[in-house]
Coordinates of C-alpha atoms and ligand atoms in Angstrom, one line a residue:
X1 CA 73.0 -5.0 -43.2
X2 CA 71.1 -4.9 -39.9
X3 CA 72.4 -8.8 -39.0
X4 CA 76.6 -7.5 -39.8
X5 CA 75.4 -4.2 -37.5
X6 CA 74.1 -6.7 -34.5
X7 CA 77.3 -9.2 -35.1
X8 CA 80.0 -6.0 -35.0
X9 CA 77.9 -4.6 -31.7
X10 CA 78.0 -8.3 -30.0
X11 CA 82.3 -8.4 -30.7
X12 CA 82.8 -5.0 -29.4
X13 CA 81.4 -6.1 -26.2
X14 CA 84.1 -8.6 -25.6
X15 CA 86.8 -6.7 -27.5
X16 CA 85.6 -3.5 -24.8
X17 CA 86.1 -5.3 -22.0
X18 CA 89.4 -6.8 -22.9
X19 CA 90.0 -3.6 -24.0
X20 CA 89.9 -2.3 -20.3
X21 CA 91.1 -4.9 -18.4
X22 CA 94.5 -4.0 -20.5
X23 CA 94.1 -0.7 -20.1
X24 CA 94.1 -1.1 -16.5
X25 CA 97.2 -3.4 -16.2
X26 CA 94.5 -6.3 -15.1
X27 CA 94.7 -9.8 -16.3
X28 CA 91.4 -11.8 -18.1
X29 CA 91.1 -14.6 -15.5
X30 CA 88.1 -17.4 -15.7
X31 CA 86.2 -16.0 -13.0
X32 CA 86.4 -12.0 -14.4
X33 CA 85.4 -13.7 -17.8
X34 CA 82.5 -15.5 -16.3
X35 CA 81.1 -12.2 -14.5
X36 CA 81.6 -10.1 -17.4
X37 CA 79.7 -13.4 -19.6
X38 CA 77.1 -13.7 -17.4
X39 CA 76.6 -9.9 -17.2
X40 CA 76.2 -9.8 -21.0
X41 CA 73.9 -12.7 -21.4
X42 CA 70.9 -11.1 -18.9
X43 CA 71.3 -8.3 -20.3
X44 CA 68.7 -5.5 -18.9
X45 CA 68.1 -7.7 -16.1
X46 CA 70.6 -6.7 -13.2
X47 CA 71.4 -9.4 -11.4
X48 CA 71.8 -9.5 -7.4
X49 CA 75.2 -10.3 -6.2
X50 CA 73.4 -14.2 -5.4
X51 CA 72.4 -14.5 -8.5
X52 CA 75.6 -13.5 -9.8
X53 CA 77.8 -16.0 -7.7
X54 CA 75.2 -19.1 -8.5
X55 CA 75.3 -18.4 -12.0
X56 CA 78.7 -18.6 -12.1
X57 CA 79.2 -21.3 -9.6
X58 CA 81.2 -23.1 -12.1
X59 CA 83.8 -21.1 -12.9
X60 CA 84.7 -19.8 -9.1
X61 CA 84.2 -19.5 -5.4
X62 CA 82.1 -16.7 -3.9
X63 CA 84.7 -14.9 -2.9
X64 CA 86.6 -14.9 -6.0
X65 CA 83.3 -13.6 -7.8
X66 CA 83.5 -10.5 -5.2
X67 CA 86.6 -9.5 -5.9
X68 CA 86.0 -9.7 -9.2
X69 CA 83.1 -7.3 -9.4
X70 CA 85.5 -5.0 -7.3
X71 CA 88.0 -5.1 -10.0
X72 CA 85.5 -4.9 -12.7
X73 CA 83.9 -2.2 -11.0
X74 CA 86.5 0.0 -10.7
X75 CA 87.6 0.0 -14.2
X76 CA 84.1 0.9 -14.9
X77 CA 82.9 -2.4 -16.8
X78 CA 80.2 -3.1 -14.1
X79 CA 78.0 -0.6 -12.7
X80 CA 76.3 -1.0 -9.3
X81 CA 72.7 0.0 -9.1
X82 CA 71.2 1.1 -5.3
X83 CA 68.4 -0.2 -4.9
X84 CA 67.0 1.4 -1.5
X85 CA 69.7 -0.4 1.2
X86 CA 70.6 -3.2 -1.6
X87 CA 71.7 -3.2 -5.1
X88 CA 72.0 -5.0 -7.9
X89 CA 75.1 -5.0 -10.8
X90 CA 74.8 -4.5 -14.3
X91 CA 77.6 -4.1 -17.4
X92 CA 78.4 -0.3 -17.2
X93 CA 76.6 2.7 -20.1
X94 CA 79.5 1.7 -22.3
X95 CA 77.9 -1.5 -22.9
X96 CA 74.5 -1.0 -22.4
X97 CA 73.9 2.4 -23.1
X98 CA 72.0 5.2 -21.2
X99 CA 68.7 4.2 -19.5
X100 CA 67.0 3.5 -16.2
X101 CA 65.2 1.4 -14.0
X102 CA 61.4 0.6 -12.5
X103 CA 62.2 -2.1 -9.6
X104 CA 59.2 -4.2 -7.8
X105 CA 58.4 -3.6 -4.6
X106 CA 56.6 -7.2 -4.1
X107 CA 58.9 -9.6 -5.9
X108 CA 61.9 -7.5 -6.2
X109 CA 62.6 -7.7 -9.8
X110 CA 64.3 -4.7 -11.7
X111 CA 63.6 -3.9 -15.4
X112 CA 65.0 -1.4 -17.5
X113 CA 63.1 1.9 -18.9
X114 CA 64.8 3.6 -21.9
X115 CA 62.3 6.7 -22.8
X116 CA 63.5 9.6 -24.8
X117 CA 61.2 11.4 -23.4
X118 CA 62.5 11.3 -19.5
X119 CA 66.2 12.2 -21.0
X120 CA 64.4 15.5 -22.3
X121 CA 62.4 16.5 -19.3
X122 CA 65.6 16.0 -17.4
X123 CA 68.0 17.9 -19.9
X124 CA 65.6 20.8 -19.9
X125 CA 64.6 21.0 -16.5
X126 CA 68.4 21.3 -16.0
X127 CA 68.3 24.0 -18.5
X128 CA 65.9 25.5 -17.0
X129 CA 68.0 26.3 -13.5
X130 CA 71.2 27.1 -15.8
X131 CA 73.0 23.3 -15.5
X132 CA 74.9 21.1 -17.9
X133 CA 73.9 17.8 -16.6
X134 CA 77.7 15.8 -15.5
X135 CA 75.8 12.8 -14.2
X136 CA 72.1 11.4 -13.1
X137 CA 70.3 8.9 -10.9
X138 CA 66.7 8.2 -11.0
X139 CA 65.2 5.3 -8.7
X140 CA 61.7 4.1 -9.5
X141 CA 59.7 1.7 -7.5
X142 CA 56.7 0.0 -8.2
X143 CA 54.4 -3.2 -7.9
X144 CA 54.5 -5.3 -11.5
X145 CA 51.8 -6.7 -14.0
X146 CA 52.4 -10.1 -12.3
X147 CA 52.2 -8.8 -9.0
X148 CA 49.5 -6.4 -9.6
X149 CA 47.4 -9.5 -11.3
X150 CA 48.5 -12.3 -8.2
X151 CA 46.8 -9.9 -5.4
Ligands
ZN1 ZN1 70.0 -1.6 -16.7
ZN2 ZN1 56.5 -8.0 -9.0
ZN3 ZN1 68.7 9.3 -18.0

């Protein structure tokens, strides 16, 4: 029951993005498959836009993986995170779902925090001043176990 539930989830990925590509009047090219791909595989690890292009070295050039992320961005597959004056990309909520992220301010990596509880203190603080919450950003820095453990 649980394994069909994980298979049906991994499809809808692919059959999403497809799904918006069309939608959009865009084509599925190699490159835009390989971002998407490689986006999917790390998961909730954003990637930097490096990391992005050597990961999918293979497939295209470095400038064809930019304009890729602008077309996947603006048809809302990828989402860019800002991370102080950088940022780092990620597949968009629709694929990942709702959550946020704690980034380290020695080695730079981001990871993702999904607690309930934060969605609840920011609904009813929102509440609270008489808002319906359209949209929210939260930036958390910090220094990781590694780091904290390598002083
Ligand atoms: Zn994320
Ligand atoms: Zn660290
Ligand atoms: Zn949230």
């Amino acid at each position: 029951m649980c394994r069909n539930f994980n298979i049906l989830v991994a499809m809808s990925s692919n059959e999403l993005y497809l799904k918006k590509l069309k939608e959009t009047g865009n084509s599925n090219t190699v490159i835009r498959s390989a971002v998407f791909g490689t986006l999917l595989d790390s998961e909730h690890t954003p990637l930097t836009m490096a990391e992005l292009i050597r990961r999918t070295a293979d497939y295209g050039d470095r400038a064809s993986v930019y304009r890729s992320v602008t077309v996947l961005e603006e048809i809302g597959v990828i989402k860019r995170l800002n991370i102080g004056w950088k940022y780092k990309l990620e597949l968009s909520e629709e694929f990942h779902g709702h959550h946020h992220h704690i980034t380290c301010e020695k080695c730079g990596r981001t990871e993702s925090l999904t607690d309930e509880n934060l969605e609840e203190v920011i609904k009813s603080s929102a509440q609270k001043a008489d808002y319906k919450i359209t949209d929210h950003t939260i930036e958390i820095k910090g220094v990781c176990a590694d780091c904290k453990s390598s002083k």
